[in-house]
Tab-separated table of C-alpha atoms in Angstrom:
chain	number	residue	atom	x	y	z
A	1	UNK	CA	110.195	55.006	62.813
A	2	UNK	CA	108.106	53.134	60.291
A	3	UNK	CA	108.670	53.053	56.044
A	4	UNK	CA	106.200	54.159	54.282
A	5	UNK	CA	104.650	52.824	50.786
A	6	UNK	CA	105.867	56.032	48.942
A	7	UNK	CA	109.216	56.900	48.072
A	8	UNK	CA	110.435	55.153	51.070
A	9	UNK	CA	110.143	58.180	53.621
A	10	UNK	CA	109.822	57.330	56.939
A	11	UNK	CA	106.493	57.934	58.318
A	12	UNK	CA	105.559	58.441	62.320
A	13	UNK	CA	104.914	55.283	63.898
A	14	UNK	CA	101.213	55.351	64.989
A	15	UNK	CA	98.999	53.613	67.889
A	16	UNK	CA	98.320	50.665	65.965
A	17	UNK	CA	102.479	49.818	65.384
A	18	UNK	CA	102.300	50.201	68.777
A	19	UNK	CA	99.861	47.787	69.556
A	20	UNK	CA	101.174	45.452	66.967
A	21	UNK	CA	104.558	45.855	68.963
A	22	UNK	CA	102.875	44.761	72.761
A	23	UNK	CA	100.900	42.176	71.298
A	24	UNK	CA	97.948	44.225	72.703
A	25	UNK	CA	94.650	45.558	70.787
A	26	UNK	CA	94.705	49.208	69.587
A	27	UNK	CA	91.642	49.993	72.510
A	28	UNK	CA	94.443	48.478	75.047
A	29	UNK	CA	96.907	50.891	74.214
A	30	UNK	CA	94.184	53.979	74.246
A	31	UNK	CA	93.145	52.930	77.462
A	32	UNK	CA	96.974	53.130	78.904
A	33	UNK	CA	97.435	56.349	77.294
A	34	UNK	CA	94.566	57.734	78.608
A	35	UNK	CA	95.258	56.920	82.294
A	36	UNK	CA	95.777	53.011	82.366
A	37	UNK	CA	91.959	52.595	83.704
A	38	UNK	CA	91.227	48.593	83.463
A	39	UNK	CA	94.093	47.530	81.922
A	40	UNK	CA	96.397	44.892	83.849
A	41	UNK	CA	99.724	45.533	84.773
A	42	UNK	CA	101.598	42.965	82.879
A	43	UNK	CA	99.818	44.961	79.594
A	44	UNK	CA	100.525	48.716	80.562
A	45	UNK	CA	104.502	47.764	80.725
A	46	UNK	CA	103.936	45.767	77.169
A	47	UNK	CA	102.686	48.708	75.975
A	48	UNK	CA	105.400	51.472	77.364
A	49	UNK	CA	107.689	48.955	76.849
A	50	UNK	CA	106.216	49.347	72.997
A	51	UNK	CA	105.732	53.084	72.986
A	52	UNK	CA	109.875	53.422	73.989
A	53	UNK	CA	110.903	50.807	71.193
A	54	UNK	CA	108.560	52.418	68.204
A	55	UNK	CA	109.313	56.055	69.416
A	56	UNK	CA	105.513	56.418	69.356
A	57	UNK	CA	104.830	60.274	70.236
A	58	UNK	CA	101.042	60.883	71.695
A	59	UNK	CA	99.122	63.478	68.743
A	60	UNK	CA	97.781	65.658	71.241
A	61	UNK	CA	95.356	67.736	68.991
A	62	UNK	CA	93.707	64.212	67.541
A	63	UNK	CA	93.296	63.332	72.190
A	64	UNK	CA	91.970	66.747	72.888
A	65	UNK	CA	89.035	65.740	70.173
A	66	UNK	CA	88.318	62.924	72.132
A	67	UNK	CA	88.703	64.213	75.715
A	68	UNK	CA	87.856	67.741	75.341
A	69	UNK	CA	91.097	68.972	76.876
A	70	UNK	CA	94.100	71.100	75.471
A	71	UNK	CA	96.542	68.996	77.707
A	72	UNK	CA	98.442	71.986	78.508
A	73	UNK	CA	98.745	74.276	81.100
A	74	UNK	CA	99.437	78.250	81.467
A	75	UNK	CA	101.532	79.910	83.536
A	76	UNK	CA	100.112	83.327	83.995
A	77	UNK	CA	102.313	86.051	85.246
A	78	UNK	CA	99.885	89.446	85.712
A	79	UNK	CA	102.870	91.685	85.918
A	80	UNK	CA	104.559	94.158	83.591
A	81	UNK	CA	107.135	92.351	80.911
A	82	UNK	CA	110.368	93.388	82.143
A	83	UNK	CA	109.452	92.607	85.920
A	84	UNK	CA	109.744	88.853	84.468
A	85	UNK	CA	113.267	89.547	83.233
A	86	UNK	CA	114.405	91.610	86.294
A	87	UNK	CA	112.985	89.598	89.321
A	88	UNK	CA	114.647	85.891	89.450
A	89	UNK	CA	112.035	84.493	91.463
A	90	UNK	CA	109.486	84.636	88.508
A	91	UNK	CA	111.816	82.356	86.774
A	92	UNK	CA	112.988	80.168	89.083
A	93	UNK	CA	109.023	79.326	89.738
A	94	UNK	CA	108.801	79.005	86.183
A	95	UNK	CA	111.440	76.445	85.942
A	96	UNK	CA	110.186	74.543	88.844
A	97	UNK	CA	107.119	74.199	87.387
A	98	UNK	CA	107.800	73.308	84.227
A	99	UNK	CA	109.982	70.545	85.129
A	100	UNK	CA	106.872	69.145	87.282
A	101	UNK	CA	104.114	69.303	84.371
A	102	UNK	CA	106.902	67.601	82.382
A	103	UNK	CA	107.252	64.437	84.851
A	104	UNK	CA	103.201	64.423	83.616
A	105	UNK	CA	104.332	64.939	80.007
A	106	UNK	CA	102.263	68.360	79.794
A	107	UNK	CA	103.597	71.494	78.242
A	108	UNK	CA	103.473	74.858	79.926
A	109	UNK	CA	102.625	78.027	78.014
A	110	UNK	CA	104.079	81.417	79.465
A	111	UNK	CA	101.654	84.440	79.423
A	112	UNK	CA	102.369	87.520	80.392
A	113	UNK	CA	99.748	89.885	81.039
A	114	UNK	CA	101.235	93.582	82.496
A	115	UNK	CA	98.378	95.782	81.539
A	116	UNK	CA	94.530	96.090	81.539
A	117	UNK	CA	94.343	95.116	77.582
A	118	UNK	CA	96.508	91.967	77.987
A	119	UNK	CA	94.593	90.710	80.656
A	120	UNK	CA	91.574	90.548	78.896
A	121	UNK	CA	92.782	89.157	76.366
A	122	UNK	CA	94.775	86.283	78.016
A	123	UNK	CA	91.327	85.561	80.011
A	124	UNK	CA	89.573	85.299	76.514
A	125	UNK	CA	92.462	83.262	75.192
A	126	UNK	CA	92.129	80.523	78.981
A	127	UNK	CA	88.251	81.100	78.907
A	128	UNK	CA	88.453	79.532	75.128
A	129	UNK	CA	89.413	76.386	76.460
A	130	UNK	CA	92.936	76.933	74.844
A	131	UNK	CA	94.752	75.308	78.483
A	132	UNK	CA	93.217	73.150	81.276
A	133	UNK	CA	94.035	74.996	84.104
A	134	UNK	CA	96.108	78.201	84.831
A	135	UNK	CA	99.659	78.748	87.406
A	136	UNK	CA	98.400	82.395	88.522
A	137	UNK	CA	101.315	84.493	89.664
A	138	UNK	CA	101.826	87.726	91.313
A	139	UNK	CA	97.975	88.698	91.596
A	140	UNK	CA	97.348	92.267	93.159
A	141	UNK	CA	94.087	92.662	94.766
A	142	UNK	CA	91.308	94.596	92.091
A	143	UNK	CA	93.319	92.472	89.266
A	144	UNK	CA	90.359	90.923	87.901
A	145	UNK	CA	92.159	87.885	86.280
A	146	UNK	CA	91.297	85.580	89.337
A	147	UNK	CA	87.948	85.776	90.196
A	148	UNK	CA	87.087	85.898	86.173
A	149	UNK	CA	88.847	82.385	85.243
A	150	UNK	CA	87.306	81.128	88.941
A	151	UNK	CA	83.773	82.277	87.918
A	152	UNK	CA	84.570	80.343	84.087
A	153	UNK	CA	85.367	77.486	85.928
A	154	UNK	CA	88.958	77.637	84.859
A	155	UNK	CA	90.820	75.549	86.937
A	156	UNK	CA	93.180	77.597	88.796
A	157	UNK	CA	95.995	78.116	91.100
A	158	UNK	CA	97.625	81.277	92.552
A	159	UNK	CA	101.336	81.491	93.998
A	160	UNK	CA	100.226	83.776	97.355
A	161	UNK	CA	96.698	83.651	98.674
A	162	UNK	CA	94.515	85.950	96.460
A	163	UNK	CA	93.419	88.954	98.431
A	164	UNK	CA	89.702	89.297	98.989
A	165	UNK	CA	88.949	85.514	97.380
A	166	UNK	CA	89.502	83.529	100.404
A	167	UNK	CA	88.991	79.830	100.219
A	168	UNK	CA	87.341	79.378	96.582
A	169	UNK	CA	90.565	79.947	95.056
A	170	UNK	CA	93.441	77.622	95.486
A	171	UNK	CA	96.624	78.614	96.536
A	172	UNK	CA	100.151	77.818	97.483
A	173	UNK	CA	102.204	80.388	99.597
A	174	UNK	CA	105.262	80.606	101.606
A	175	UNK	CA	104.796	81.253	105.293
A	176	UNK	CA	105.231	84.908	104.531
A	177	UNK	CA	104.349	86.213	108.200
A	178	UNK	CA	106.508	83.468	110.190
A	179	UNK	CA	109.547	83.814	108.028
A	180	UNK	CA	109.303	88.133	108.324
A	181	UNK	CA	109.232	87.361	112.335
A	182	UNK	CA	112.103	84.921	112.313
A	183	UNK	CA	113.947	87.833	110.567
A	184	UNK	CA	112.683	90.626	112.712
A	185	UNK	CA	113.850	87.978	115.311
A	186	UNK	CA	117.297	87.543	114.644
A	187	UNK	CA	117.815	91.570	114.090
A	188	UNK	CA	116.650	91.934	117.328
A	189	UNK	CA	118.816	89.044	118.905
A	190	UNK	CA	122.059	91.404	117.529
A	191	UNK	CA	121.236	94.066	119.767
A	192	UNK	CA	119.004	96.204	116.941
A	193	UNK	CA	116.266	98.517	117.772
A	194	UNK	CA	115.797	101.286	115.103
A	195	UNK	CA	114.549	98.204	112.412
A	196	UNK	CA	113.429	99.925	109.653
A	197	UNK	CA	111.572	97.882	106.540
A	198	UNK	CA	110.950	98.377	102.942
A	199	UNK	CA	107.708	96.766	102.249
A	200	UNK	CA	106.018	94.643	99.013
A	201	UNK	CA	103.303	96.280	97.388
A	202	UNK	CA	100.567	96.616	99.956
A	203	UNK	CA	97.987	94.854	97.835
A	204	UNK	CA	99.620	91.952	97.145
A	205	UNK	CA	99.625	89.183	99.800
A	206	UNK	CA	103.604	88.486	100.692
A	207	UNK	CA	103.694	92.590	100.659
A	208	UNK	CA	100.793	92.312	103.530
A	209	UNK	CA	101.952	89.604	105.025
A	210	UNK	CA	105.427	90.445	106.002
A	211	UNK	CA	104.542	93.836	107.512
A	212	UNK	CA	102.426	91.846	109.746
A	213	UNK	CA	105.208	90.040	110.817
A	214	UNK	CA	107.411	92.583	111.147
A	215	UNK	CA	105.398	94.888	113.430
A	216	UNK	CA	104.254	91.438	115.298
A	217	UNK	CA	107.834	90.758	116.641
A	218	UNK	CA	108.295	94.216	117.523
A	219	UNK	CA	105.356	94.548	119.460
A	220	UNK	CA	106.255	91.520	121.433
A	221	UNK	CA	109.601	92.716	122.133
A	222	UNK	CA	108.016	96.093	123.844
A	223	UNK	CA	109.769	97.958	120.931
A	224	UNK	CA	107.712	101.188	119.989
A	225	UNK	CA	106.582	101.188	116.545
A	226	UNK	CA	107.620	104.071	114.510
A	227	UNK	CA	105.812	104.605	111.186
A	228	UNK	CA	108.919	106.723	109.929
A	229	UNK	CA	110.709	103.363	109.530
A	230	UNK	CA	108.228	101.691	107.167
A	231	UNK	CA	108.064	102.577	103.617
A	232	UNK	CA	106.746	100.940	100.732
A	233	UNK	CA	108.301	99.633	97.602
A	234	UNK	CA	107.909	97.396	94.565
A	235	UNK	CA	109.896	94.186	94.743
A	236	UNK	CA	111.960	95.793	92.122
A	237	UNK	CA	115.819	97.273	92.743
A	238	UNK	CA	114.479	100.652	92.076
A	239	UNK	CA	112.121	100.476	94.303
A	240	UNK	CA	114.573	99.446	96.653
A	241	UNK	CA	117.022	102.141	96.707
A	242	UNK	CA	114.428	104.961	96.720
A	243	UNK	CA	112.869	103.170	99.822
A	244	UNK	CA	116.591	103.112	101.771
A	245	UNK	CA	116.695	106.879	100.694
A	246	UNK	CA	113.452	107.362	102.088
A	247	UNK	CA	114.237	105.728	105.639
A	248	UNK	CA	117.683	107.357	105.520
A	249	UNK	CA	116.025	111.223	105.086
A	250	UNK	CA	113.050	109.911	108.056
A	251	UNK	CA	115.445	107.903	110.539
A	252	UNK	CA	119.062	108.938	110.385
A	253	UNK	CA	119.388	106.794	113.650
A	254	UNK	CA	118.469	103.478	112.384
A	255	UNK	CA	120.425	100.338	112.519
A	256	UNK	CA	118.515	97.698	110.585
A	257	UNK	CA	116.399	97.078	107.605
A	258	UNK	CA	114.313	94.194	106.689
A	259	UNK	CA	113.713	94.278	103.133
A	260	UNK	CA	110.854	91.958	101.523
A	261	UNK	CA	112.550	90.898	99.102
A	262	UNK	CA	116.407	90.317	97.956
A	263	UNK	CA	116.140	92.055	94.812
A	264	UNK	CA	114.960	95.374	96.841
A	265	UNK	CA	117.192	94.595	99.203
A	266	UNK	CA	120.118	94.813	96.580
A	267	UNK	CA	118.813	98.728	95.900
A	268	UNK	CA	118.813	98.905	99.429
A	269	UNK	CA	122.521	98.078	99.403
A	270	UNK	CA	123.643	100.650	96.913
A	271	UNK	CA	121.973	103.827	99.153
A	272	UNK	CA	123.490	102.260	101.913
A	273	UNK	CA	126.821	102.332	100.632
A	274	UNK	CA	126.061	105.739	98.503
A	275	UNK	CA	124.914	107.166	102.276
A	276	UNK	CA	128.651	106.027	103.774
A	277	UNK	CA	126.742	103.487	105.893
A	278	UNK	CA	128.542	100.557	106.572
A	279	UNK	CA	126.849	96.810	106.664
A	280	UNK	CA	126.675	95.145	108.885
A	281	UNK	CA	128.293	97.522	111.217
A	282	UNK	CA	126.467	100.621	110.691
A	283	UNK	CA	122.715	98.856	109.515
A	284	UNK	CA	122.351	95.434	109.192
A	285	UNK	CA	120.115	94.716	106.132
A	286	UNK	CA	117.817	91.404	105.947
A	287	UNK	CA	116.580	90.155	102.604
A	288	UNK	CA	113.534	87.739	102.065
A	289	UNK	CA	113.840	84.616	99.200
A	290	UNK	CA	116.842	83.388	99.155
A	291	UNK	CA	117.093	84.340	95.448
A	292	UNK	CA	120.122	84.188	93.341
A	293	UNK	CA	119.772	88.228	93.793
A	294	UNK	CA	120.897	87.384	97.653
A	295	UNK	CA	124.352	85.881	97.340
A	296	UNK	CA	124.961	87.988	94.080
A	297	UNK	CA	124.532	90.893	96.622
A	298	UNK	CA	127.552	92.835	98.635
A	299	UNK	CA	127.668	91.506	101.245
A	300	UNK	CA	125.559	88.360	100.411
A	301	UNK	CA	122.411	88.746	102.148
A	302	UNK	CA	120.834	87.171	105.208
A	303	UNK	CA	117.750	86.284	103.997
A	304	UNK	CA	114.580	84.224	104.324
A	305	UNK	CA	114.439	81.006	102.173
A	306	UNK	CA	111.327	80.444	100.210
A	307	UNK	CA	110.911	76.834	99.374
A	308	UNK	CA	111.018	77.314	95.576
A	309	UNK	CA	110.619	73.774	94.585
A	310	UNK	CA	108.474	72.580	96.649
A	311	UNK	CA	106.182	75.951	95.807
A	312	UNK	CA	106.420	74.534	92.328
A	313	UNK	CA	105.346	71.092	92.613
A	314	UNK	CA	102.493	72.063	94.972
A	315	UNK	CA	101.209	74.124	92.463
A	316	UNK	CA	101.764	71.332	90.237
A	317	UNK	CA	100.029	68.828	92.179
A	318	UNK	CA	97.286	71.097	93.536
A	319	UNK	CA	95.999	72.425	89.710
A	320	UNK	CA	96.284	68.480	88.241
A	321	UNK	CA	94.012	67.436	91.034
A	322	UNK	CA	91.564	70.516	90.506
A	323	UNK	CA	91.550	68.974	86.670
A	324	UNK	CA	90.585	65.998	87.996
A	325	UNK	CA	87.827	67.329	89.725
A	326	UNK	CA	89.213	68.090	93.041
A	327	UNK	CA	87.962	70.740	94.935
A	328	UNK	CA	89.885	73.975	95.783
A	329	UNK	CA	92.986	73.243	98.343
A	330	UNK	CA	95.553	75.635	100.110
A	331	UNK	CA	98.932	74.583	100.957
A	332	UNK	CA	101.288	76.865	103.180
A	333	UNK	CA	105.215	75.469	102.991
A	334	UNK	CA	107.146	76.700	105.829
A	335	UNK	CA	110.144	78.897	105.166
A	336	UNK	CA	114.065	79.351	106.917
A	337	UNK	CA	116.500	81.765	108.102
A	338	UNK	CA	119.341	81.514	106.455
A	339	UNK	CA	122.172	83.831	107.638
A	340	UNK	CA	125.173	85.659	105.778
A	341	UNK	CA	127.546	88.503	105.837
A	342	UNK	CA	124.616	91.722	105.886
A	343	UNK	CA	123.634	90.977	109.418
């Protein structure tokens, strides 16, 4: 910190101590804070090597005058306020990605958006130039949110492929059909047959996704499907245990569930065990995520991994290159069986 002229308070050291400090001019400095466009390599370390000793701290409203960006980003979450506090997934994403705008020194601004009113406003709020590009998560198909901010030119990037936006959207998803077959798979490989499975909301694109690959894998087994064994739920707990209670009432006989997701699959758990069913020995029960919710669960749950940090960063990466004037990419990270005491 620098001493002022008055009262000897300690002012904020600014671009030119900086400067003065490398040995560089003030445009040098700009130049390496702004991206370190034609400035030589022996300067741009003078200069951080500056910016460390003065404790020089960037003013980002006085850059976004200049550059015409916010230099922060939003991470939009288009689902009711407590799902954010009940589902861990939604903050372990949140984490991830925060710690990968950091390593860029950009801030990330929550915003949650759980009914028609929010949304609109939250679209005003991005449309307003108030972020540079938007972390969309948990978009339902009809939620407006996504094609508005695409057709603003908001830079944007969904966690799931957006339904019914195809390729001018960019996303980054989990494998969400291979990793419901490798768990359909392995139910199968313990001598199940009566599978039943407790869906995601059908108009979201894991909750599509991983009924695909369920009925896939028991198609190409010769297994005959069996609508009474698929029900739908919520990715909440709730939703959960109704949809075990509902499976219980249609197929008494049944002697595995895939669940898509751990947190349901936790509701699932406490019918089960309500019912007198035993797992594994009476149904095996498969989770999807691999969120804390799966070894917090009893038994801890077989699940499918979800590459959480590497969703994050992708996202990350993707939306900072779509700032730079990138066009729209999709990137879909492979998942993994991981195997515990419910199967």
């Amino acid at each position: 910190m620098t001493m002022s002229n008055t009262g000897g308070r300690r002012r904020p050291p600014t671009i030119h101590d900086v400067a003065r400090e490398a040995g560089v001019s003030r445009g040098t400095v700009s130049r390496v804070l702004n991206g370190g466009h034609y400035v030589s390599p022996a300067a741009a370390q003078a200069v951080e090597a500056a910016i460390r000793k003065t404790g020089y701290v960037v003013n980002r409203h006085a850059r976004s005058l200049i550059t015409g960006r916010s230099d922060s980003v939003g991470f939009l979450l288009t689902e009711p306020q407590e799902r954010f506090f009940e589902d861990p997934n939604f903050n372990v994403l949140l984490r991830g990605c925060t710690q990968a705008l950091a390593a860029h020194d950009i801030p990330l601004l929550l915003m949650l958006a759980g009914t028609d009113d929010e949304r609109r406003r939250i679209t005003r709020y991005i449309t307003a130039g108030h972020v540079d590009g938007v972390l969309l998560v948990s978009s339902h198909s009809g939620d407006p949110v996504a094609e508005e901010l695409r057709a603003a030119g908001v830079p944007l990037v969904a966690c799931g492929k957006p339904i019914g936006l195809g390729s001018k959207v960019s996303y980054v998803a989990a494998d969400d059909r291979d990793g419901a077959r490798d768990m359909v798979r392995h139910l199968l490989a313990l001598g199940r047959r009566r599978i039943g499975v407790v869906t995601g909301p059908l108009d979201t694109p894991g909750g599509v996704e991983r009924l695909a690959g369920y009925r896939e894998v028991l198609a190409e087994a010769g297994v005959e499907a069996d609508e009474r064994l698929v029900v739908s739920g919520d990715y909440t707990r709730a939703g959960g245990e109704a949809g075990a209670e509902r499976l219980l009432a249609r197929a008494p006989g049944m002697d595995a569930v895939f669940v898509a997701s751990d947190l349901m699959a936790q509701g699932v758990l406490t019918a089960l065990h309500r019912a007198g069913r035993r797992v594994p020995e009476d149904i095996a029960v498969g989770g999807f995520d691999d969120s804390p919710a799966a070894v917090a669960a009893s038994p801890e749950l077989t699940t499918i991994r979800q590459p959480w940090d590497r969703i994050s960063s992708e996202m990350v990466r993707v939306l900072l290159a779509q700032i730079g004037g990138e066009d729209p990419a999709a990137v879909i990270l492979p998942t993994e069986l991981v195997k515990r005491a419910s199967t």
